[in-house]
PDB file of C-alpha atoms in Angstrom:
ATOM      1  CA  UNK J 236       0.000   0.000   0.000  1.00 80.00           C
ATOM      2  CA  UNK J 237       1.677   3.349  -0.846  1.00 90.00           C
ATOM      3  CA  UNK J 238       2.237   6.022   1.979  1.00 90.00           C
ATOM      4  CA  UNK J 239      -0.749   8.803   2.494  1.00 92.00           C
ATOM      5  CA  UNK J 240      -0.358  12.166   2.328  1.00 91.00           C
ATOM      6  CA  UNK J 241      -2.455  13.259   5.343  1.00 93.00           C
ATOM      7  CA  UNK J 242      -3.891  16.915   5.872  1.00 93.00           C
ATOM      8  CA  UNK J 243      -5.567  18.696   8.229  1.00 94.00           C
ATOM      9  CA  UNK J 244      -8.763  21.465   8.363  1.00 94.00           C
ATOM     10  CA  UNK J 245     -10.757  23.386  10.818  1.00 89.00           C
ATOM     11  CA  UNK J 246     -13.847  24.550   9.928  1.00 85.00           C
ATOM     12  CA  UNK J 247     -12.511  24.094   5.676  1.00 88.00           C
ATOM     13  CA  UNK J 248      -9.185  26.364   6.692  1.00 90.00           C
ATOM     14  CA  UNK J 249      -5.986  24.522   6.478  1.00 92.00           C
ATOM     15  CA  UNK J 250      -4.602  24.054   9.855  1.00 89.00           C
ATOM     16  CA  UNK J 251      -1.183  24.319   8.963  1.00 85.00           C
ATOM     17  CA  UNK J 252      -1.346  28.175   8.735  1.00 83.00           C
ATOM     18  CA  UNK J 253      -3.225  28.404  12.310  1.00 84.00           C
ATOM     19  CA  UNK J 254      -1.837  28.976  15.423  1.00 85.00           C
ATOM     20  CA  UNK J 255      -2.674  26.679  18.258  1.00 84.00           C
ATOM     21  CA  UNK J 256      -1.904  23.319  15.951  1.00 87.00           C
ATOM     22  CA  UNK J 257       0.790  20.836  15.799  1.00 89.00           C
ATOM     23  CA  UNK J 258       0.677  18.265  13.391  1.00 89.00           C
ATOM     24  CA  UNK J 259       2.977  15.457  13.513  1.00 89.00           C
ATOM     25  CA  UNK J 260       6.206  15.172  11.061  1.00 89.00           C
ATOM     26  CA  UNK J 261       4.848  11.972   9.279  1.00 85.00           C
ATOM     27  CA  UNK J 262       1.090  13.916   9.353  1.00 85.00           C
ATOM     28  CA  UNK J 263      -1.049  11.220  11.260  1.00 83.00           C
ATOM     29  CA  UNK J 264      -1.910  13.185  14.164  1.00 86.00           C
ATOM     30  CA  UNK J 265      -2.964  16.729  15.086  1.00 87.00           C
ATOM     31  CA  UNK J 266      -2.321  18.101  18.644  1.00 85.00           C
ATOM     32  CA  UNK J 267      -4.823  21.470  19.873  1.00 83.00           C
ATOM     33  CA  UNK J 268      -2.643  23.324  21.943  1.00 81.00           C
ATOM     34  CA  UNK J 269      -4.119  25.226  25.569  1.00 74.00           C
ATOM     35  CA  UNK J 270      -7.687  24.082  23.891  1.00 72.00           C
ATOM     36  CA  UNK J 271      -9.971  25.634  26.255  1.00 68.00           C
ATOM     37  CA  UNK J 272     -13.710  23.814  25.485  1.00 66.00           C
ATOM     38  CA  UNK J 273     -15.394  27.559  27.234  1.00 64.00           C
ATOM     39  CA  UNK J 274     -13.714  30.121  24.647  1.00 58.00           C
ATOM     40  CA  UNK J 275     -12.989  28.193  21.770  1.00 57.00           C
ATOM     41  CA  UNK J 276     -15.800  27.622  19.705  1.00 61.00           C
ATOM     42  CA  UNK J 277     -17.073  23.924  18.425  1.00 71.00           C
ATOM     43  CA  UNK J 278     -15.377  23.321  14.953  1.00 79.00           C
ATOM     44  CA  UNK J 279     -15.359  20.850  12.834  1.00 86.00           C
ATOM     45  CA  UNK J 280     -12.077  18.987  12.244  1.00 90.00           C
ATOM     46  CA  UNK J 281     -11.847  16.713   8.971  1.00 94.00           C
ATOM     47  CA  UNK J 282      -8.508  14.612   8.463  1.00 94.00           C
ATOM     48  CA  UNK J 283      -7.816  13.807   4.784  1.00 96.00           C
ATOM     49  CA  UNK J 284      -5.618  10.879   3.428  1.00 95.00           C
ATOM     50  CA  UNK J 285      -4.368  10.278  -0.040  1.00 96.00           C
ATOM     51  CA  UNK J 286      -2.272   8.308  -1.702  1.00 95.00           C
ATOM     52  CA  UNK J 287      -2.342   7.128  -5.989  1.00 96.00           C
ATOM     53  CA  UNK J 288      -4.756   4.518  -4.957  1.00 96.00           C
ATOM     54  CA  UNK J 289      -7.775   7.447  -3.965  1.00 97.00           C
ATOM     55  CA  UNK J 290      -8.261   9.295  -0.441  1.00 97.00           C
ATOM     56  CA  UNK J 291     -10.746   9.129   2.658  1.00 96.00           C
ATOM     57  CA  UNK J 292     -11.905  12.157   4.629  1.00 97.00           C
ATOM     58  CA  UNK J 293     -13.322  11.881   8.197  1.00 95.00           C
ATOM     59  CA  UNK J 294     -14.747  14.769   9.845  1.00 93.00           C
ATOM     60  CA  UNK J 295     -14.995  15.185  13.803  1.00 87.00           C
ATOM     61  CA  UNK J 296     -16.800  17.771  15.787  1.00 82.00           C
ATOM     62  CA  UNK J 297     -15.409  18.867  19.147  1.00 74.00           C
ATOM     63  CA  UNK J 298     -17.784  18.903  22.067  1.00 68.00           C
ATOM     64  CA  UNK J 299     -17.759  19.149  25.781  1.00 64.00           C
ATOM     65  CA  UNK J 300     -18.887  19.831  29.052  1.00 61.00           C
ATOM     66  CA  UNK J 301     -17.343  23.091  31.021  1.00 59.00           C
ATOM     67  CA  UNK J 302     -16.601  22.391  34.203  1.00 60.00           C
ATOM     68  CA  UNK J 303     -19.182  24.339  36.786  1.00 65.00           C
ATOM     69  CA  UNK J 304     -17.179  25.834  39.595  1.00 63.00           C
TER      70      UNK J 304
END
């Protein structure tokens, strides 16, 4: 099976050119930085593969409870 090339969107923007992101150096996993449930926002996440042989997209919606205090 050829290797993937894997990328990475919030909301349809490119996470690459957003702050708050890390994205492994082989591509297979995204890391939210200080993500903070209360300030921000519920986007939509959607990981893309593809390699010669086609490509998969799987979106993922962020959701949680804020702590009471």
């Amino acid at each position: 099976v050829p290797d993937a090339t894997v990328t990475w969107a919030r909301s349809g923007q490119n996470v690459s050119s957003l702050s708050g992101h890390e994205i492994s150096d082989d591509t297979t996993w995204l890391h939210i930085v200080n993500f903070n449930i209360s300030t921000a926002g519920l986007h939509t996440y959607k990981c893309t593969a593809v390699n010669p042989l086609g490509s998969q997209s799987r979106d993922t919606k962020l959701s949680g409870i804020t702590p009471t205090t």
